[in-house]
Coordinates of C-alpha atoms in Angstrom, one line a residue:
M1 CA 20.4 -22.2 -16.2
K2 CA 20.4 -23.3 -12.6
E3 CA 18.0 -21.5 -10.3
K4 CA 19.7 -18.6 -8.5
F5 CA 19.4 -18.4 -4.7
V6 CA 20.5 -15.6 -2.5
L7 CA 21.2 -15.4 1.3
V8 CA 20.0 -12.1 2.7
F9 CA 20.3 -10.6 6.1
D10 CA 18.0 -7.7 7.3
I11 CA 19.6 -5.9 10.3
G12 CA 16.7 -4.5 12.4
S13 CA 17.0 -2.4 15.5
S14 CA 16.0 -5.3 17.7
T15 CA 15.3 -8.2 15.3
L16 CA 17.6 -9.8 12.8
R17 CA 16.0 -11.6 9.9
A18 CA 17.6 -13.9 7.4
M19 CA 16.2 -15.4 4.2
Y20 CA 17.5 -18.0 1.7
A21 CA 15.4 -17.6 -1.4
G22 CA 15.2 -17.7 -5.2
R23 CA 12.6 -16.7 -7.8
G24 CA 9.3 -18.6 -7.8
L25 CA 6.5 -18.8 -10.3
N26 CA 4.3 -15.8 -11.1
N27 CA 6.4 -13.1 -9.4
T28 CA 6.7 -15.0 -6.1
F29 CA 9.8 -16.1 -4.1
N30 CA 10.9 -19.7 -3.6
I31 CA 11.8 -19.4 0.1
K32 CA 14.0 -22.3 1.2
D33 CA 14.5 -21.0 4.7
Y34 CA 13.7 -18.0 7.0
R35 CA 14.7 -17.0 10.5
E36 CA 13.7 -14.1 12.7
I37 CA 15.9 -13.7 15.8
E38 CA 15.6 -11.1 18.6
Y39 CA 19.0 -9.7 19.6
D40 CA 20.4 -6.8 21.5
G41 CA 20.1 -4.6 18.4
F42 CA 21.3 -1.0 17.9
Y43 CA 20.4 2.4 19.3
Q44 CA 21.5 5.8 18.1
G45 CA 23.8 4.4 15.5
E46 CA 25.7 1.9 17.8
F47 CA 25.3 -1.8 18.2
I48 CA 24.7 -2.7 21.8
R49 CA 26.5 -6.1 21.8
S50 CA 28.3 -6.2 18.4
E51 CA 30.5 -9.1 19.6
K52 CA 27.4 -11.4 19.6
L53 CA 26.7 -10.9 15.9
S54 CA 29.3 -13.3 14.5
A55 CA 27.7 -16.2 16.5
I56 CA 24.2 -15.3 15.3
F57 CA 25.4 -15.3 11.7
E58 CA 27.2 -18.6 12.0
N59 CA 24.2 -20.3 13.7
I60 CA 21.9 -19.1 10.9
I61 CA 24.2 -20.2 8.1
S62 CA 24.6 -23.6 9.8
E63 CA 20.8 -24.0 10.3
F64 CA 20.1 -23.0 6.7
D65 CA 22.7 -25.5 5.4
V66 CA 23.6 -23.2 2.5
R67 CA 26.8 -25.0 2.0
E68 CA 24.9 -27.6 -0.1
N69 CA 24.9 -25.0 -2.8
K70 CA 28.6 -25.0 -3.7
R71 CA 28.1 -21.9 -5.9
L72 CA 26.8 -19.8 -3.0
D73 CA 29.9 -17.8 -2.2
K74 CA 28.3 -14.4 -1.7
I75 CA 26.1 -12.9 1.1
Y76 CA 23.8 -9.9 1.0
I77 CA 23.4 -7.5 3.9
G78 CA 20.9 -4.7 4.3
V79 CA 22.0 -1.3 5.5
P80 CA 19.4 0.4 7.7
A81 CA 18.7 4.1 7.4
E82 CA 20.4 4.7 10.8
F83 CA 23.8 3.8 9.3
S84 CA 23.1 5.5 5.9
S85 CA 23.1 8.9 4.2
V86 CA 22.2 10.2 0.8
R87 CA 23.7 12.9 -1.4
L88 CA 22.4 14.2 -4.7
C89 CA 25.0 14.6 -7.5
D90 CA 24.7 16.2 -11.0
V91 CA 27.1 14.8 -13.6
S92 CA 27.0 15.0 -17.4
V93 CA 28.7 13.5 -20.5
N94 CA 29.2 14.9 -24.0
L95 CA 28.8 12.1 -26.6
G96 CA 30.8 13.9 -29.2
N97 CA 28.1 13.6 -31.9
R98 CA 24.4 12.8 -32.0
R99 CA 24.1 9.0 -31.5
K100 CA 22.2 6.5 -29.4
I101 CA 23.0 6.3 -25.8
R102 CA 24.7 3.1 -24.7
K103 CA 24.9 1.3 -21.3
A104 CA 28.6 2.2 -21.1
D105 CA 27.6 5.9 -21.2
I106 CA 25.3 5.5 -18.3
D107 CA 27.9 3.4 -16.4
S108 CA 30.4 6.3 -16.9
L109 CA 28.0 8.7 -15.3
Y110 CA 27.5 6.4 -12.3
Y111 CA 31.3 6.1 -11.9
A112 CA 31.7 9.9 -12.2
A113 CA 29.1 10.4 -9.5
S114 CA 30.7 7.9 -7.1
E115 CA 34.1 9.5 -7.6
K116 CA 32.7 13.0 -7.1
A117 CA 30.8 12.0 -4.0
K118 CA 33.6 10.1 -2.2
N119 CA 33.4 10.4 1.5
P120 CA 36.3 9.5 3.9
S121 CA 33.9 8.2 6.7
A122 CA 31.5 6.3 4.4
E123 CA 31.3 3.8 1.6
V124 CA 29.2 4.3 -1.5
V125 CA 26.6 1.5 -1.5
S126 CA 24.7 2.4 -4.7
V127 CA 24.2 5.1 -7.3
N128 CA 20.7 5.5 -8.7
P129 CA 19.0 7.9 -11.1
I130 CA 16.5 10.5 -10.0
S131 CA 16.3 11.6 -13.6
F132 CA 18.3 11.9 -16.9
T133 CA 17.9 15.0 -19.1
L134 CA 18.9 14.9 -22.8
D135 CA 20.3 17.9 -24.6
D136 CA 16.9 18.7 -26.2
G137 CA 15.4 19.0 -22.7
R138 CA 13.6 15.7 -22.5
Q139 CA 13.7 13.9 -19.2
T140 CA 13.6 10.1 -18.9
L141 CA 14.6 7.2 -16.6
Q142 CA 15.3 5.0 -19.5
P143 CA 17.9 6.8 -21.6
I144 CA 19.6 3.8 -23.3
G145 CA 18.7 3.8 -27.0
E146 CA 17.7 7.4 -27.1
S147 CA 19.6 9.7 -29.5
A148 CA 21.4 12.7 -27.9
L149 CA 24.5 14.9 -28.2
S150 CA 24.9 15.0 -24.4
I151 CA 23.2 13.8 -21.3
N152 CA 22.9 15.2 -17.8
A153 CA 22.1 12.9 -14.8
N154 CA 20.7 13.8 -11.4
L155 CA 21.9 10.9 -9.4
S156 CA 21.3 9.7 -5.8
V157 CA 24.4 8.4 -4.0
V158 CA 23.6 6.2 -1.0
Y159 CA 26.4 5.7 1.6
A160 CA 26.9 3.3 4.5
D161 CA 29.0 4.2 7.5
K162 CA 32.5 2.8 7.3
K163 CA 32.2 1.3 10.8
Y164 CA 29.1 -0.6 9.8
I165 CA 30.8 -2.0 6.6
E166 CA 34.0 -2.9 8.6
L167 CA 32.0 -4.8 11.3
F168 CA 30.0 -6.9 8.8
N169 CA 33.0 -7.4 6.5
S170 CA 34.8 -9.1 9.4
I171 CA 31.7 -11.2 10.2
V172 CA 31.4 -12.4 6.6
A173 CA 35.1 -13.2 6.3
G174 CA 34.8 -15.3 9.5
A175 CA 31.8 -17.1 7.9
D176 CA 34.0 -18.1 5.0
F177 CA 32.2 -16.3 2.2
A178 CA 34.1 -14.9 -0.8
S179 CA 32.2 -11.6 -1.0
V180 CA 29.5 -9.5 0.4
E181 CA 27.2 -6.9 -1.2
Y182 CA 25.5 -4.2 0.8
I183 CA 22.0 -3.1 -0.1
S184 CA 20.3 0.1 1.1
E185 CA 17.2 -1.0 3.0
P186 CA 15.2 2.2 2.5
L187 CA 16.1 2.3 -1.2
A188 CA 15.2 -1.4 -1.7
E189 CA 11.8 -0.8 0.0
S190 CA 11.1 2.3 -2.0
L191 CA 11.7 0.5 -5.3
F192 CA 9.8 -2.7 -4.4
L193 CA 6.8 -1.2 -2.6
I194 CA 6.1 2.2 -4.2
P195 CA 4.7 2.0 -7.8
P196 CA 6.9 3.8 -10.4
E197 CA 4.2 6.3 -11.2
K198 CA 4.1 7.4 -7.6
R199 CA 7.8 8.0 -7.7
E200 CA 7.7 10.2 -10.8
D201 CA 7.3 13.3 -8.5
L202 CA 8.1 12.4 -4.9
A203 CA 6.8 9.8 -2.5
L204 CA 7.4 9.3 1.2
L205 CA 8.3 5.9 2.8
I206 CA 8.0 5.8 6.6
D207 CA 9.4 2.6 8.3
V208 CA 8.7 2.4 12.0
G209 CA 10.6 -0.3 13.7
D210 CA 11.1 -1.2 17.3
L211 CA 13.8 1.3 18.3
T212 CA 14.2 3.3 15.1
T213 CA 12.2 5.1 12.4
S214 CA 13.3 6.0 9.0
I215 CA 11.9 8.6 6.6
A216 CA 12.9 8.1 2.9
F217 CA 12.0 10.5 0.1
A218 CA 11.8 8.4 -3.1
K219 CA 11.9 10.0 -6.5
G220 CA 12.6 8.3 -9.9
N221 CA 14.7 5.2 -9.1
G222 CA 16.5 6.7 -6.2
L223 CA 16.3 8.5 -2.9
Q224 CA 16.2 12.3 -2.8
A225 CA 16.7 12.4 0.9
L226 CA 16.9 10.1 3.9
T227 CA 16.7 10.6 7.7
S228 CA 16.2 8.5 10.7
F229 CA 15.8 8.9 14.5
S230 CA 15.7 6.6 17.5
R231 CA 12.0 6.2 18.1
G232 CA 9.7 3.3 17.4
G233 CA 7.2 0.8 18.7
G234 CA 9.4 -0.2 21.6
F235 CA 9.0 3.3 23.0
I236 CA 5.2 2.8 23.1
T237 CA 5.7 -0.4 25.0
N238 CA 7.9 1.4 27.5
D239 CA 5.4 4.2 27.9
L240 CA 2.7 1.7 28.7
S241 CA 5.0 -0.1 31.1
M242 CA 5.7 3.1 33.0
A243 CA 2.1 4.5 32.9
F244 CA 0.6 1.4 34.4
D245 CA 3.5 -0.1 36.3
L246 CA 3.7 -3.2 34.1
S247 CA 6.6 -5.5 33.1
M248 CA 7.7 -5.0 29.5
A249 CA 6.1 -8.4 28.6
D250 CA 2.7 -7.3 30.1
A251 CA 3.0 -3.9 28.5
D252 CA 3.6 -5.6 25.1
A253 CA 0.5 -7.8 25.7
L254 CA -1.5 -4.6 26.5
K255 CA -0.3 -2.9 23.3
R256 CA -1.6 -5.8 21.3
Q257 CA -5.1 -5.3 22.8
I258 CA -5.3 -1.6 22.2
V259 CA -7.6 -0.3 19.4
L260 CA -6.9 3.4 18.9
S261 CA -10.2 4.0 17.0
L262 CA -12.2 3.2 20.2
K263 CA -13.4 6.0 22.3
G264 CA -14.8 4.4 25.5
K265 CA -16.7 5.6 28.5
Q266 CA -14.9 6.5 31.7
T267 CA -15.6 3.0 33.0
D268 CA -14.4 1.1 29.9
S269 CA -11.2 -0.9 30.3
Y270 CA -8.9 -3.4 28.7
D271 CA -8.8 -6.7 30.7
L272 CA -5.1 -7.7 30.9
S273 CA -3.9 -11.1 32.1
V274 CA -0.6 -10.4 33.8
E275 CA 2.2 -12.6 35.0
G276 CA 1.0 -14.8 37.8
G277 CA -2.4 -15.4 36.2
K278 CA -4.1 -12.3 37.7
V279 CA -6.4 -10.1 35.5
I280 CA -6.2 -6.4 35.9
K281 CA -8.3 -3.6 34.4
I282 CA -6.5 -0.9 32.4
P283 CA -8.6 2.2 31.7
M284 CA -9.2 2.2 27.9
N285 CA -9.1 6.0 27.3
T286 CA -6.0 6.5 29.4
A287 CA -4.1 3.6 27.6
N288 CA -5.1 5.0 24.2
E289 CA -3.9 8.5 25.2
V290 CA -0.5 7.1 26.2
V291 CA -0.1 5.4 22.8
G292 CA -1.5 8.4 20.9
Y293 CA 0.9 10.8 22.6
R294 CA 3.9 8.8 21.2
I295 CA 2.4 8.7 17.7
D296 CA 1.6 12.4 17.8
E297 CA 5.3 13.0 18.6
L298 CA 6.2 10.9 15.5
S299 CA 3.8 12.8 13.2
E300 CA 5.4 16.1 14.3
V301 CA 8.9 14.8 13.5
I302 CA 7.7 13.6 10.1
A303 CA 6.1 16.9 9.3
K304 CA 9.4 18.7 10.2
C305 CA 11.4 16.3 8.0
V306 CA 9.2 17.0 5.0
Q307 CA 9.5 20.8 5.6
M308 CA 13.3 20.5 5.7
N309 CA 13.7 18.1 2.7
T310 CA 11.2 19.2 0.1
R311 CA 9.4 22.3 -1.1
Q312 CA 6.2 20.2 -1.5
E313 CA 3.4 20.4 0.9
L314 CA 2.8 17.2 3.0
T315 CA -0.8 17.1 1.7
Y316 CA 0.4 16.4 -1.8
L317 CA 2.8 13.5 -1.0
P318 CA 1.9 9.9 -1.4
I319 CA 2.8 8.3 1.9
Y320 CA 3.6 4.6 2.6
L321 CA 4.0 3.0 6.0
T322 CA 6.0 -0.2 6.8
G323 CA 7.5 -1.9 9.8
A324 CA 5.9 -3.5 12.8
G325 CA 6.2 -0.5 15.1
I326 CA 2.8 1.0 14.1
C327 CA 1.5 -1.3 11.4
K328 CA 0.7 -4.0 13.9
L329 CA -1.0 -1.6 16.2
S330 CA -4.8 -1.6 15.6
G331 CA -5.7 1.9 14.4
G332 CA -2.1 3.0 14.4
R333 CA -1.9 3.9 10.7
D334 CA -5.1 5.9 10.8
Y335 CA -4.1 7.7 13.9
L336 CA -0.8 8.7 12.3
A337 CA -2.6 9.7 9.1
K338 CA -4.9 12.0 11.1
G339 CA -1.9 13.6 12.8
L340 CA -0.3 14.3 9.4
G341 CA -3.6 15.3 7.7
R342 CA -2.9 12.9 4.9
N343 CA -4.0 9.4 3.8
I344 CA -1.4 6.8 4.4
S345 CA -1.1 3.5 2.5
Y346 CA 0.5 0.4 3.8
G347 CA 3.8 -0.4 2.1
Q348 CA 2.9 -4.0 1.1
P349 CA 5.2 -6.3 -0.8
P350 CA 3.6 -7.2 -4.1
L351 CA 3.7 -11.0 -3.3
P352 CA 0.7 -13.3 -2.9
G353 CA 0.3 -14.2 0.7
K354 CA 3.3 -12.2 1.9
D355 CA 1.8 -8.7 1.6
K356 CA 2.4 -7.7 5.3
P357 CA 4.1 -4.4 5.8
E358 CA 6.1 -5.8 8.7
L359 CA 7.9 -8.1 6.2
A360 CA 8.6 -5.3 3.8
S361 CA 12.3 -4.8 4.6
I362 CA 13.4 -8.5 4.3
L363 CA 11.4 -9.1 1.2
S364 CA 12.5 -5.9 -0.5
L365 CA 16.2 -6.8 0.3
V366 CA 15.6 -10.3 -1.3
E367 CA 14.2 -8.7 -4.4
A368 CA 17.1 -6.4 -4.7
A369 CA 19.6 -9.2 -4.1
L370 CA 18.0 -11.4 -6.7
T371 CA 18.0 -8.6 -9.2
S372 CA 21.7 -7.9 -8.6
A373 CA 22.6 -11.6 -8.9
E374 CA 20.6 -11.9 -12.1
N375 CA 22.3 -8.8 -13.6
A376 CA 25.7 -10.2 -12.7
Q377 CA 24.8 -13.5 -14.4
G378 CA 23.8 -11.6 -17.6

């Protein structure tokens, strides 16, 4: 069988990533091409310059030269949390008599859930199991082949805003692809980055980007809840810019110097080379406080989200952190963990040499796209 390749787009709040990849040896990816492009992005659920997206897609497709693969007629696009929502749905089926559960039985449950959960302002992106319960009370995530009279499913339905779908449908049609498949970014990350045993009860995935942060509650093979808000690493850069009267470029350079674990003397400073070749001294403790204030705000919001979406105490939840907003900030993860009173693990892609949490979204989407393509092939 010819090796399957997929073309995947990850739509970030200020960066658009694209990857053309297939399966490699030993659970790796064979990456043919990769691009990371800064663009105007989105804020509070709206694209700032949506008319520019078509040209960005067309340029990437041209640079990747994917037309050499005559069988590549499909494109995969991630749906960020800011354009997503989740609903839990309980459905059941009576099998008529005790027999082994078949794939068709599970498919009928998924279909029933997607019909039950129809939403006029959103499209169903995926239906995934939180758990299946057999008539004898046993719970499982792998019901096919089990014997039962009936089966009840607690399913997670992930939606994408219709406006988001319509925008990218028109872009894909203009790029001359036959079809497009939308993949929930927080769901793909949860399934790829969080070990199954950690999802048996409940796990928390925090993705801090540039202008947006998502908080996903993963359970079983689905999402129990999902929320997002417009805060991220770009706000830290802006805070530093305002606090020390710096350009955004200089503030970003300062942010890369900051080490939050350092507690300096009053005279300690960061030496910052600014535009024009001058070196200025930025008080270390003041700069760290500016950054810490924004992360404290983030930890408060996360704690409130946990309180609203689960009965579990924050201290009992496994927590994973991805995205460049805090992961690339020295001491950022530990500072956030201290604010939450909980250890935090990096959400690292299980790929040799590519285990960086800032690459989690694009690599998780590629894994989900390859799995979908392989399932379609049979």
